Amino acid sequence: MTAETLIQVLASGVATGCVYGLVALSFVLIYKATGAVSFMQGELLMLGAFVVLALHEAAGLPLAAAVVLGIAALAAFGALLERTVLRRTLGPAHLTALLLTFGLGMVMRGTVGAVPAASHAMHRLPLPFAGESVQWGGVALAAEHLAVIAATGLLAGALTLFFRRTRAGLALRACSENSDIAALMGVSVAGMHTLAWSLGAGLAAVAGVLLAPVTFVHPNMGLVALKAFPAAVLGGMASLPGALAGGVFLGVVEALAGLVLPEGAKDVVPYLLMMAVLLLFPGGFAAGLRGRP
Amino acid sequence: MTALAALALWGLGVDYALAQAAFVATWAIAGLGVVLIVGQCGQVSLGQGALLGLGAYAQAVLALRGVPAPLSLPLALALGAAGGWLASLPARRLGGLYFAMSTLAFALVVEEALVRWESLTRGAAGLAVPPLMLGGWVADTSLAQALVACVALGLAWLACRRWLASRLGRAWRAVREDEIAAAAAGIDVARAKTLAFVLGGGLSGLAGALYAHWIGFVSPEQFGLMLSFELLMLAFIGGARHLSGALWGALVVVALPQGVSLAVEHLPAGLAGAAGIETALFGAVLVVLVLLRPGGLVGSR
């Protein structure tokens, strides 16, 4: 194996890992702020990709507008779901939220699958950079991988600014740390829950748009979100940067495993890693390094 | 209830009803396992489907090699119990979501292993399972299957009642209500959780073994994450706090897909052919039930 192939494999691993990381980020964001475990992030991802596709191909909007509008629509949809359904599960019973989000995910997957135009034909989002490659010395990097990495970097920067520089970001952080004290300081906890679900849905939609040039857009593309759980556990479950880092790490490990391990082993590696981490560092890597449980 | 049963008998025939009864009793055994882990001990398990798969594959492989049922059924049960122990191992010291994650990982690893270990499981092609043989008696009619399933359910039920009434059952409920208080009261929390997973896993293994015989064919995708969720739904819909919740939940879970496909037939022609409608309706029923009966059908709350 030459150094060039290694770099190419690493780049594709980082790009897939960014998608895992974004979904893990949305999962952790919701978990931290509301204590609920969302099993519909994959379906939100899929729905986001389909909404953008529909806006672009069926409604004829230019691609950039379709992307922005689609992500905004998913964020609004997340807020709507929180206001109407998920709000009723507040409290420590995460099993209720888990089953509810799973049921809602089934409804979304089934509904999209029931639309003949969506399930009977293969779709790709015609993003401008798809299929091209960037030559750099002897290394050919796929443009969509670079675009995914760049977009994830930008998004991480934007989220950092949101959490550090805005009142809403501060309130959301306060609510995640301790919702009782946040409420006493005048933060609307219910409002923050809506915001968290809305942001979570929006992030999942972004991941869907980024994944669209890499895989086809189809009703089961949300399965990729199953990799978000090991990513979140690797990152310590309660840390937003950790979730993103966990996702990227997982993507790279998976790409390398595909290179050296026999076929099929690649898909199990994230889960074996997750079990090992739970066994050795019960609080995730970050907490293990800091030496607290 | 009896009216409903009579209607089912009249409409669908005795044989069909008995076959369905065998499935309901088998799912109820698996449901008892979930009730122990989720309802009594308060732990979230997302790997129940894989434990069922372990039991089903153990039974299928042993039956194909001519091992008699009195030997293979306990082995399938033991494999399910061992799987439960293994799945709960990484998260012993933590509860809640970490348990859920480790059981989820376990389920996905088991599913992949069943696909890849082709020399034993024939991979995705699956295995045909011969009917259950007890001594010289072959359970190849619906009546015999329903009988075996009901006897197994009865035994499992008695065992569960004993466990719930014992020290262990009290320890589980204490762990469910408050782990820290339970530990302060001298309960070995990790041991209580592990035992819940071992016993619940054993019940799942038994249910899987019976299911493999009734359905006559096992393949890895039957035992994926979807089944784990279905079992969780089963316990939750029936009411995870009570043993009888497992039976009610099993009834709903066996009847629901058939009700849904009946309903789909009555939809306008344009909608009925679409593949996703059944999934969507199933999900919608789950959401409505969870919202309207948060304590399950038999729950008081």
Coordinates of C-alpha atoms in Angstrom, one line a residue:
Chain A
M1 CA 0.0 0.0 0.0
T2 CA 1.4 3.3 -1.0
A3 CA 1.3 6.5 1.0
E4 CA -1.1 8.0 -1.6
T5 CA -3.7 5.3 -1.2
L6 CA -3.4 5.6 2.6
I7 CA -4.1 9.4 2.3
Q8 CA -7.1 8.7 0.0
V9 CA -8.5 6.1 2.4
L10 CA -8.0 8.5 5.4
A11 CA -9.7 11.3 3.6
S12 CA -12.7 9.2 2.8
G13 CA -12.7 8.0 6.4
V14 CA -12.7 11.5 7.8
A15 CA -15.5 12.5 5.4
T16 CA -17.8 9.6 6.4
G17 CA -16.7 10.2 10.0
C18 CA -17.9 13.8 9.7
V19 CA -21.4 12.6 8.8
Y20 CA -21.4 10.2 11.7
G21 CA -20.1 13.0 13.9
L22 CA -22.9 15.4 12.8
V23 CA -25.6 12.9 13.6
A24 CA -23.9 12.1 16.9
L25 CA -23.8 15.8 17.6
S26 CA -27.5 16.1 17.0
F27 CA -28.1 13.1 19.2
V28 CA -25.9 14.4 22.1
L29 CA -27.4 17.9 21.8
I30 CA -30.9 16.5 22.3
Y31 CA -29.8 14.1 25.0
K32 CA -28.0 16.8 27.0
A33 CA -30.7 19.4 26.8
T34 CA -33.8 17.2 27.3
G35 CA -32.6 13.9 28.7
A36 CA -34.4 12.1 25.8
V37 CA -32.8 9.5 23.6
S38 CA -33.8 10.1 20.0
F39 CA -34.0 7.1 17.7
M40 CA -35.3 9.1 14.7
Q41 CA -32.2 11.1 13.8
G42 CA -31.5 8.7 10.9
E43 CA -35.1 9.3 9.6
L44 CA -34.7 13.0 10.0
L45 CA -31.5 12.8 8.0
M46 CA -33.3 10.8 5.3
L47 CA -36.2 13.2 5.3
G48 CA -33.9 16.2 5.0
A49 CA -32.2 14.8 1.9
F50 CA -35.6 14.0 0.4
V51 CA -37.1 17.5 1.1
V52 CA -34.1 19.2 -0.5
L53 CA -34.4 16.8 -3.4
A54 CA -38.1 17.5 -3.8
L55 CA -37.6 21.3 -3.5
H56 CA -34.9 21.2 -6.2
E57 CA -36.3 18.7 -8.7
A58 CA -40.0 18.8 -8.2
A59 CA -40.5 22.5 -7.2
G60 CA -37.6 23.7 -9.4
L61 CA -35.8 25.8 -6.9
P62 CA -32.1 26.5 -7.5
L63 CA -30.0 24.1 -5.5
A64 CA -28.6 26.5 -2.9
A65 CA -32.1 27.8 -2.1
A66 CA -33.4 24.3 -1.9
V67 CA -30.7 23.3 0.6
V68 CA -31.2 26.3 2.8
L69 CA -35.0 26.0 2.7
G70 CA -34.9 22.2 3.2
I71 CA -32.7 22.4 6.3
A72 CA -34.9 25.2 7.7
A73 CA -38.0 23.2 7.0
L74 CA -36.5 20.2 9.0
A75 CA -35.6 22.5 11.9
A76 CA -39.2 23.7 11.9
F77 CA -40.4 20.1 11.7
G78 CA -38.3 19.2 14.7
A79 CA -39.7 22.1 16.7
L80 CA -43.2 21.1 15.7
L81 CA -42.7 17.5 16.8
E82 CA -41.4 18.7 20.1
R83 CA -44.4 21.0 20.6
T84 CA -47.0 18.4 19.7
V85 CA -45.7 14.9 20.6
L86 CA -42.4 14.8 22.3
R87 CA -43.2 17.4 25.0
R88 CA -45.4 14.9 26.7
T89 CA -42.5 12.6 27.6
L90 CA -40.6 15.1 29.7
G91 CA -39.1 13.5 32.8
P92 CA -36.6 10.8 33.6
A93 CA -38.4 8.0 31.6
H94 CA -36.1 7.9 28.6
L95 CA -37.8 4.6 27.5
T96 CA -40.9 6.6 26.6
A97 CA -39.0 9.0 24.5
L98 CA -37.0 6.2 22.9
L99 CA -40.2 4.3 21.9
L100 CA -41.9 7.5 20.7
T101 CA -39.0 8.6 18.5
F102 CA -38.7 5.1 17.1
G103 CA -42.4 5.1 16.3
L104 CA -42.2 8.6 14.7
G105 CA -39.1 7.4 12.7
M106 CA -41.2 4.5 11.4
V107 CA -43.9 6.9 10.4
M108 CA -41.4 9.0 8.5
R109 CA -39.7 6.1 6.8
G110 CA -43.0 4.5 5.9
T111 CA -44.5 7.7 4.6
V112 CA -41.5 8.5 2.4
G113 CA -41.4 4.9 1.2
A114 CA -45.1 5.1 0.3
V115 CA -44.4 7.9 -2.2
P116 CA -43.8 6.0 -5.5
A117 CA -41.5 8.6 -6.9
A118 CA -39.3 8.3 -3.8
S119 CA -39.0 4.6 -3.4
H120 CA -39.1 3.3 -7.0
A121 CA -36.3 5.3 -8.6
M122 CA -32.7 5.9 -7.5
H123 CA -31.9 9.6 -6.7
R124 CA -28.8 11.6 -6.3
L125 CA -28.6 15.2 -5.2
P126 CA -26.9 16.9 -8.1
L127 CA -24.5 18.9 -6.0
P128 CA -22.0 20.8 -8.2
F129 CA -18.9 19.1 -6.8
A130 CA -20.2 15.5 -7.0
G131 CA -18.1 13.1 -9.0
E132 CA -15.1 15.4 -9.4
S133 CA -11.7 14.9 -7.9
V134 CA -8.9 17.2 -6.8
Q135 CA -5.4 16.3 -7.9
W136 CA -2.8 17.2 -5.4
G137 CA 0.6 15.7 -6.2
G138 CA 0.1 12.1 -6.7
V139 CA -3.0 12.1 -4.5
A140 CA -6.5 12.2 -6.0
L141 CA -9.1 13.3 -3.5
A142 CA -12.8 13.1 -4.2
A143 CA -14.3 16.6 -4.2
E144 CA -17.4 15.5 -2.3
H145 CA -15.2 14.2 0.5
L146 CA -13.4 17.5 0.7
A147 CA -16.7 19.4 0.6
V148 CA -18.1 17.3 3.4
I149 CA -15.0 18.0 5.6
A150 CA -15.1 21.7 4.8
A151 CA -18.8 22.0 5.5
T152 CA -18.5 20.1 8.8
G153 CA -15.7 22.4 9.8
L154 CA -17.7 25.5 9.0
L155 CA -20.7 24.1 10.8
A156 CA -18.7 23.3 13.9
G157 CA -17.4 26.8 13.9
A158 CA -20.9 28.3 13.6
L159 CA -22.1 26.1 16.4
T160 CA -19.2 27.1 18.6
L161 CA -20.0 30.8 18.0
F162 CA -23.7 30.1 18.7
F163 CA -23.0 28.4 22.0
R164 CA -20.3 30.9 23.1
R165 CA -21.6 34.3 21.8
T166 CA -25.4 34.2 21.7
R167 CA -27.9 34.5 24.5
A168 CA -29.8 31.5 23.2
G169 CA -26.7 29.4 23.1
L170 CA -25.8 30.4 26.6
A171 CA -29.3 29.6 27.8
L172 CA -29.2 26.2 26.0
R173 CA -25.9 25.4 27.7
A174 CA -27.3 26.4 31.1
C175 CA -30.3 24.2 30.5
S176 CA -28.1 21.3 29.7
E177 CA -26.0 21.7 32.8
N178 CA -28.9 22.1 35.2
S179 CA -32.4 22.8 34.1
D180 CA -33.7 23.6 37.5
I181 CA -31.2 26.3 38.2
A182 CA -31.5 27.6 34.6
A183 CA -35.2 27.9 35.1
L184 CA -34.6 29.9 38.4
M185 CA -32.3 32.2 36.4
G186 CA -35.2 33.0 34.0
V187 CA -34.4 30.6 31.2
S188 CA -37.5 29.1 29.5
V189 CA -36.7 25.4 29.8
A190 CA -39.6 24.4 27.6
G191 CA -38.4 26.8 25.0
M192 CA -34.9 25.4 25.2
H193 CA -36.3 21.9 24.7
T194 CA -38.0 23.0 21.5
L195 CA -34.8 24.7 20.4
A196 CA -32.7 21.5 21.1
W197 CA -35.1 19.3 19.1
S198 CA -35.2 21.9 16.3
L199 CA -31.4 22.2 16.2
G200 CA -31.1 18.4 16.3
A201 CA -33.4 17.9 13.4
G202 CA -31.6 20.7 11.4
L203 CA -28.2 19.1 12.1
A204 CA -29.5 15.7 10.9
A205 CA -30.8 17.3 7.7
V206 CA -27.4 18.9 7.1
A207 CA -25.9 15.4 7.5
G208 CA -28.4 14.1 5.0
V209 CA -27.5 16.7 2.4
L210 CA -23.8 16.0 2.9
L211 CA -24.3 12.3 2.6
A212 CA -26.5 12.6 -0.5
P213 CA -23.6 12.9 -3.0
V214 CA -21.8 10.0 -1.4
T215 CA -24.6 7.5 -1.3
F216 CA -28.0 7.4 -3.1
V217 CA -31.0 9.2 -1.6
H218 CA -33.3 6.4 -0.5
P219 CA -35.8 5.7 2.3
N220 CA -33.4 3.5 4.3
M221 CA -30.4 5.9 4.1
G222 CA -31.1 6.8 7.7
L223 CA -29.5 3.5 8.8
V224 CA -26.2 5.3 8.8
A225 CA -27.3 7.0 12.0
L226 CA -26.8 3.8 13.9
K227 CA -23.1 4.7 13.8
A228 CA -23.9 7.8 15.7
F229 CA -24.4 5.9 18.9
P230 CA -20.9 4.5 19.1
A231 CA -19.6 7.9 18.0
A232 CA -21.5 9.5 20.9
V233 CA -20.3 6.9 23.4
L234 CA -16.7 7.3 22.2
G235 CA -17.0 11.0 22.7
G236 CA -18.3 10.6 26.3
M237 CA -22.0 10.9 25.5
A238 CA -22.3 14.4 27.0
S239 CA -19.8 16.3 25.0
L240 CA -20.6 18.1 21.7
P241 CA -17.0 18.4 20.5
G242 CA -16.5 14.8 21.7
A243 CA -19.3 13.5 19.6
L244 CA -17.8 15.1 16.5
A245 CA -14.4 13.8 17.3
G246 CA -15.8 10.4 18.1
G247 CA -17.5 10.4 14.7
V248 CA -14.4 11.3 12.8
F249 CA -12.3 8.8 14.8
L250 CA -14.9 6.1 14.0
G251 CA -14.9 6.9 10.3
V252 CA -11.1 6.7 10.1
V253 CA -11.0 3.4 12.1
E254 CA -13.7 2.0 9.9
A255 CA -11.9 3.0 6.7
L256 CA -8.7 1.4 8.0
A257 CA -10.5 -1.7 9.1
G258 CA -11.9 -2.0 5.6
L259 CA -8.4 -1.9 4.3
V260 CA -6.8 -4.6 6.6
L261 CA -9.6 -6.7 8.0
P262 CA -11.6 -9.4 6.1
E263 CA -14.8 -8.3 4.5
G264 CA -17.8 -7.7 6.9
A265 CA -15.6 -7.1 9.9
K266 CA -15.6 -3.4 9.1
D267 CA -19.3 -3.0 10.0
V268 CA -18.8 -4.6 13.5
V269 CA -15.7 -2.6 14.4
P270 CA -17.6 0.5 15.7
Y271 CA -19.8 -1.6 18.0
L272 CA -16.9 -3.7 19.3
L273 CA -15.0 -0.4 19.9
M274 CA -18.1 0.9 21.8
M275 CA -18.3 -2.1 24.0
A276 CA -14.6 -2.0 24.7
V277 CA -14.9 1.7 25.6
L278 CA -17.9 1.1 27.9
L279 CA -15.9 -1.7 29.6
L280 CA -12.6 0.2 30.0
F281 CA -13.6 3.9 30.1
P282 CA -17.2 4.0 31.4
G283 CA -17.4 7.7 30.9
G284 CA -16.0 7.7 27.4
F285 CA -12.5 8.5 26.2
A286 CA -12.4 12.1 27.3
A287 CA -13.5 11.3 30.9
G288 CA -11.1 8.4 31.0
L289 CA -8.2 10.6 30.2
R290 CA -9.3 13.2 32.8
G291 CA -9.5 10.3 35.3
R292 CA -13.0 10.8 36.5
P293 CA -15.9 8.3 36.0
Chain B
M1 CA -62.2 -11.1 24.8
T2 CA -64.0 -14.4 24.5
A3 CA -66.3 -12.8 21.8
L4 CA -63.2 -11.7 19.9
A5 CA -61.7 -15.2 20.2
A6 CA -65.0 -16.8 19.0
L7 CA -65.0 -14.3 16.1
A8 CA -61.4 -15.2 15.2
L9 CA -62.3 -18.9 15.3
W10 CA -65.4 -18.5 13.1
G11 CA -63.7 -16.2 10.6
L12 CA -60.3 -17.8 10.2
G13 CA -60.6 -21.5 11.2
V14 CA -59.5 -23.4 14.2
D15 CA -56.1 -24.3 12.7
Y16 CA -55.2 -20.7 12.0
A17 CA -56.3 -19.6 15.4
L18 CA -54.2 -22.4 17.1
A19 CA -51.1 -21.4 15.1
Q20 CA -51.6 -17.8 16.2
A21 CA -52.0 -18.9 19.8
A22 CA -48.7 -20.7 19.6
F23 CA -47.1 -17.5 18.4
V24 CA -48.8 -15.4 21.1
A25 CA -47.6 -17.7 23.8
T26 CA -44.1 -17.8 22.4
W27 CA -43.9 -14.0 22.2
A28 CA -45.3 -13.8 25.7
I29 CA -42.3 -15.9 27.0
A30 CA -39.9 -13.4 25.3
G31 CA -42.1 -10.6 26.7
L32 CA -41.6 -12.0 30.2
G33 CA -37.9 -11.6 29.7
V34 CA -38.3 -8.0 28.8
V35 CA -40.7 -7.4 31.7
L36 CA -38.0 -8.7 34.1
I37 CA -35.2 -6.5 32.6
V38 CA -37.2 -3.3 31.7
G39 CA -40.2 -3.4 33.9
Q40 CA -38.9 -4.8 37.1
C41 CA -35.2 -3.9 37.1
G42 CA -35.7 -0.7 35.2
Q43 CA -32.9 -1.2 32.6
V44 CA -33.3 -0.5 29.0
S45 CA -32.4 -3.4 26.7
L46 CA -32.1 -3.0 23.0
G47 CA -30.6 -6.4 22.4
Q48 CA -33.5 -8.7 23.2
G49 CA -33.9 -9.6 19.6
A50 CA -30.4 -10.9 19.4
L51 CA -30.9 -13.1 22.5
L52 CA -33.9 -14.5 20.8
G53 CA -31.8 -15.1 17.7
L54 CA -29.1 -16.9 19.8
G55 CA -31.8 -19.3 21.1
A56 CA -33.4 -19.8 17.7
Y57 CA -30.0 -20.6 16.0
A58 CA -28.9 -22.8 18.8
Q59 CA -32.1 -24.8 18.5
A60 CA -32.0 -24.9 14.7
V61 CA -28.4 -26.0 14.5
L62 CA -28.8 -28.7 17.2
A63 CA -32.1 -30.0 15.8
L64 CA -30.5 -30.3 12.4
R65 CA -27.7 -32.4 13.9
G66 CA -30.2 -34.7 15.6
V67 CA -29.8 -33.5 19.2
P68 CA -33.1 -34.4 21.1
A69 CA -35.2 -31.5 22.2
P70 CA -34.9 -32.2 26.0
L71 CA -31.2 -31.5 25.6
S72 CA -31.3 -28.8 23.0
L73 CA -34.0 -26.6 24.6
P74 CA -32.0 -26.2 27.8
L75 CA -28.9 -25.5 25.7
A76 CA -30.7 -22.8 23.7
L77 CA -32.0 -21.3 27.0
A78 CA -28.4 -21.3 28.4
L79 CA -27.0 -19.6 25.3
G80 CA -29.6 -16.9 25.7
A81 CA -28.7 -16.4 29.3
A82 CA -25.0 -16.3 28.5
G83 CA -25.7 -13.7 25.8
G84 CA -27.7 -11.6 28.3
W85 CA -24.8 -11.8 30.8
L86 CA -22.3 -10.8 28.0
A87 CA -24.5 -7.9 26.8
S88 CA -24.8 -6.5 30.3
L89 CA -21.1 -6.8 31.1
P90 CA -19.6 -3.6 29.7
A91 CA -22.1 -1.4 31.4
R92 CA -22.2 -3.1 34.8
R93 CA -21.1 0.0 36.7
L94 CA -23.4 2.4 34.9
G95 CA -27.1 2.4 34.2
G96 CA -29.6 3.9 31.9
L97 CA -28.4 4.8 28.5
Y98 CA -25.1 3.0 28.8
F99 CA -26.9 -0.3 29.3
A100 CA -29.0 0.5 26.2
M101 CA -25.9 1.3 24.2
S102 CA -24.0 -1.9 25.2
T103 CA -27.0 -4.1 24.5
L104 CA -27.5 -2.3 21.1
A105 CA -23.9 -3.0 20.2
F106 CA -24.3 -6.6 21.3
A107 CA -27.4 -7.0 19.1
L108 CA -25.6 -5.6 16.0
V109 CA -22.5 -7.8 16.6
V110 CA -24.6 -10.9 17.0
E111 CA -26.6 -10.2 13.8
E112 CA -23.3 -9.7 11.8
A113 CA -21.9 -12.9 13.3
L114 CA -24.9 -14.8 12.2
V115 CA -24.5 -13.5 8.7
R116 CA -20.7 -14.2 8.5
W117 CA -20.4 -17.6 10.2
E118 CA -21.6 -19.3 7.1
S119 CA -20.3 -22.8 7.9
L120 CA -22.7 -23.0 10.9
T121 CA -25.6 -20.7 9.9
R122 CA -25.4 -20.7 6.1
G123 CA -25.3 -16.9 6.4
A124 CA -28.1 -14.8 4.8
A125 CA -29.6 -17.9 3.1
G126 CA -30.9 -19.1 6.5
L127 CA -31.6 -22.5 7.9
A128 CA -34.7 -24.7 7.5
V129 CA -35.7 -26.0 11.0
P130 CA -37.4 -29.4 11.4
P131 CA -40.5 -29.6 13.7
L132 CA -40.0 -30.1 17.4
M133 CA -39.5 -33.7 18.5
L134 CA -40.1 -34.7 22.1
G135 CA -39.3 -38.4 22.5
G136 CA -41.2 -40.1 19.7
W137 CA -43.8 -37.3 19.5
V138 CA -43.5 -34.7 16.7
A139 CA -45.2 -31.3 17.2
D140 CA -46.1 -30.7 13.6
T141 CA -49.7 -29.7 14.0
S142 CA -51.0 -26.3 15.2
L143 CA -52.6 -28.0 18.2
A144 CA -49.4 -29.6 19.3
Q145 CA -47.4 -26.3 18.8
A146 CA -50.0 -24.3 20.7
L147 CA -49.9 -26.9 23.5
V148 CA -46.1 -26.9 23.8
A149 CA -45.9 -23.1 23.7
C150 CA -48.6 -22.8 26.4
V151 CA -46.9 -25.3 28.6
A152 CA -43.6 -23.5 28.2
L153 CA -45.3 -20.2 28.9
G154 CA -46.9 -21.6 32.0
L155 CA -43.6 -22.9 33.4
A156 CA -41.9 -19.6 32.6
W157 CA -44.7 -17.7 34.2
L158 CA -44.4 -19.7 37.4
A159 CA -40.7 -19.2 37.5
C160 CA -41.1 -15.4 37.0
R161 CA -43.7 -15.2 39.8
R162 CA -41.3 -17.0 42.1
W163 CA -38.5 -14.6 41.2
L164 CA -40.6 -11.5 41.7
A165 CA -41.8 -12.7 45.1
S166 CA -38.3 -13.4 46.3
R167 CA -35.5 -11.3 47.6
L168 CA -34.2 -10.9 44.0
G169 CA -37.5 -9.4 42.9
R170 CA -37.5 -6.9 45.7
A171 CA -33.9 -6.0 44.9
W172 CA -34.9 -5.4 41.2
R173 CA -37.8 -3.1 42.2
A174 CA -35.5 -1.2 44.6
V175 CA -32.9 -0.8 41.8
R176 CA -35.6 0.4 39.4
E177 CA -36.9 3.1 41.9
D178 CA -33.5 4.4 43.0
E179 CA -30.1 2.8 42.5
I180 CA -28.3 4.8 45.1
A181 CA -30.9 4.2 47.8
A182 CA -30.9 0.5 46.8
A183 CA -27.1 0.3 47.2
A184 CA -27.3 2.1 50.5
A185 CA -29.8 -0.5 51.7
G186 CA -27.2 -3.2 51.1
I187 CA -28.4 -4.4 47.7
D188 CA -25.7 -5.5 45.3
V189 CA -26.9 -3.4 42.4
A190 CA -24.6 -4.8 39.7
R191 CA -25.4 -8.3 40.7
A192 CA -29.2 -7.6 40.6
K193 CA -28.9 -6.1 37.1
T194 CA -26.7 -8.9 35.8
L195 CA -29.2 -11.5 37.1
A196 CA -32.1 -9.7 35.4
F197 CA -30.2 -9.9 32.1
V198 CA -29.2 -13.5 32.6
L199 CA -32.8 -14.6 33.5
G200 CA -34.4 -12.4 30.9
G201 CA -31.9 -13.6 28.3
G202 CA -32.7 -17.2 29.2
L203 CA -36.4 -16.6 28.6
S204 CA -35.6 -15.0 25.3
G205 CA -33.4 -18.0 24.3
L206 CA -36.3 -20.3 25.1
A207 CA -38.7 -18.2 23.1
G208 CA -36.3 -18.1 20.2
A209 CA -35.9 -21.9 20.2
L210 CA -39.7 -22.4 20.1
Y211 CA -40.2 -19.7 17.5
A212 CA -37.6 -21.3 15.2
H213 CA -39.7 -24.5 15.3
W214 CA -43.0 -22.8 14.7
I215 CA -41.8 -20.7 11.8
G216 CA -39.7 -23.5 10.4
F217 CA -37.0 -21.2 9.0
V218 CA -34.4 -18.9 10.6
S219 CA -32.3 -16.2 8.9
P220 CA -30.2 -13.4 10.5
E221 CA -32.5 -10.5 9.4
Q222 CA -35.4 -11.9 11.5
F223 CA -33.4 -11.1 14.6
G224 CA -32.2 -7.6 13.9
L225 CA -32.7 -4.4 15.8
M226 CA -36.3 -4.2 14.6
L227 CA -37.2 -7.3 16.6
S228 CA -35.5 -5.9 19.7
F229 CA -37.8 -2.8 19.3
E230 CA -40.8 -5.0 18.7
L231 CA -40.1 -6.8 22.0
L232 CA -39.6 -3.6 23.8
M233 CA -42.9 -2.3 22.3
L234 CA -44.6 -5.6 23.3
A235 CA -43.7 -5.1 27.0
F236 CA -44.4 -1.4 26.9
I237 CA -47.8 -1.8 25.2
G238 CA -48.9 -4.5 27.6
G239 CA -47.5 -2.9 30.7
A240 CA -44.0 -3.6 31.8
R241 CA -44.7 -3.4 35.5
H242 CA -46.9 -6.6 35.5
L243 CA -46.2 -10.1 34.2
S244 CA -49.6 -10.1 32.5
G245 CA -48.4 -7.2 30.4
A246 CA -46.3 -9.6 28.5
L247 CA -49.3 -11.6 27.5
W248 CA -51.4 -8.6 26.5
G249 CA -48.4 -7.1 24.6
A250 CA -47.9 -10.4 22.8
L251 CA -51.5 -10.4 21.7
V252 CA -51.2 -6.9 20.3
V253 CA -47.9 -7.5 18.6
V254 CA -49.1 -10.7 16.9
A255 CA -52.5 -9.2 15.9
L256 CA -51.3 -5.7 14.9
P257 CA -49.5 -6.5 11.6
Q258 CA -52.5 -8.5 10.5
G259 CA -54.9 -5.8 11.5
V260 CA -52.7 -3.2 9.7
S261 CA -52.5 -5.3 6.5
L262 CA -56.3 -5.7 6.7
A263 CA -56.7 -1.9 7.1
V264 CA -54.3 -1.3 4.2
E265 CA -56.5 -3.4 1.9
H266 CA -59.4 -1.0 2.6
L267 CA -57.4 2.1 1.7
P268 CA -58.0 3.8 -1.6
A269 CA -56.3 1.8 -4.5
G270 CA -53.5 4.3 -5.0
L271 CA -52.3 4.0 -1.5
A272 CA -52.8 0.3 -0.8
G273 CA -50.0 -0.8 -3.1
A274 CA -47.3 1.4 -1.6
A275 CA -44.7 -0.5 0.4
G276 CA -44.3 2.0 3.2
I277 CA -47.9 2.3 4.4
E278 CA -47.7 -0.7 6.8
T279 CA -44.5 0.6 8.4
A280 CA -46.1 4.1 8.8
L281 CA -49.3 2.7 10.3
F282 CA -47.4 0.5 12.7
G283 CA -45.3 3.4 13.8
A284 CA -48.4 5.6 14.2
V285 CA -50.2 3.0 16.4
L286 CA -47.0 2.7 18.5
V287 CA -46.9 6.5 19.0
V288 CA -50.6 6.7 19.9
L289 CA -50.5 3.8 22.3
V290 CA -47.4 5.3 24.1
L291 CA -49.1 8.7 24.4
L292 CA -52.5 7.4 25.5
R293 CA -51.5 4.5 27.8
P294 CA -48.0 5.4 29.1
G295 CA -48.3 2.7 31.7
G296 CA -49.3 0.0 29.2
L297 CA -52.7 -1.7 28.7
V298 CA -52.7 -3.4 32.2
G299 CA -50.9 -0.5 33.9
S300 CA -52.8 1.6 36.4
R301 CA -50.9 4.7 35.6

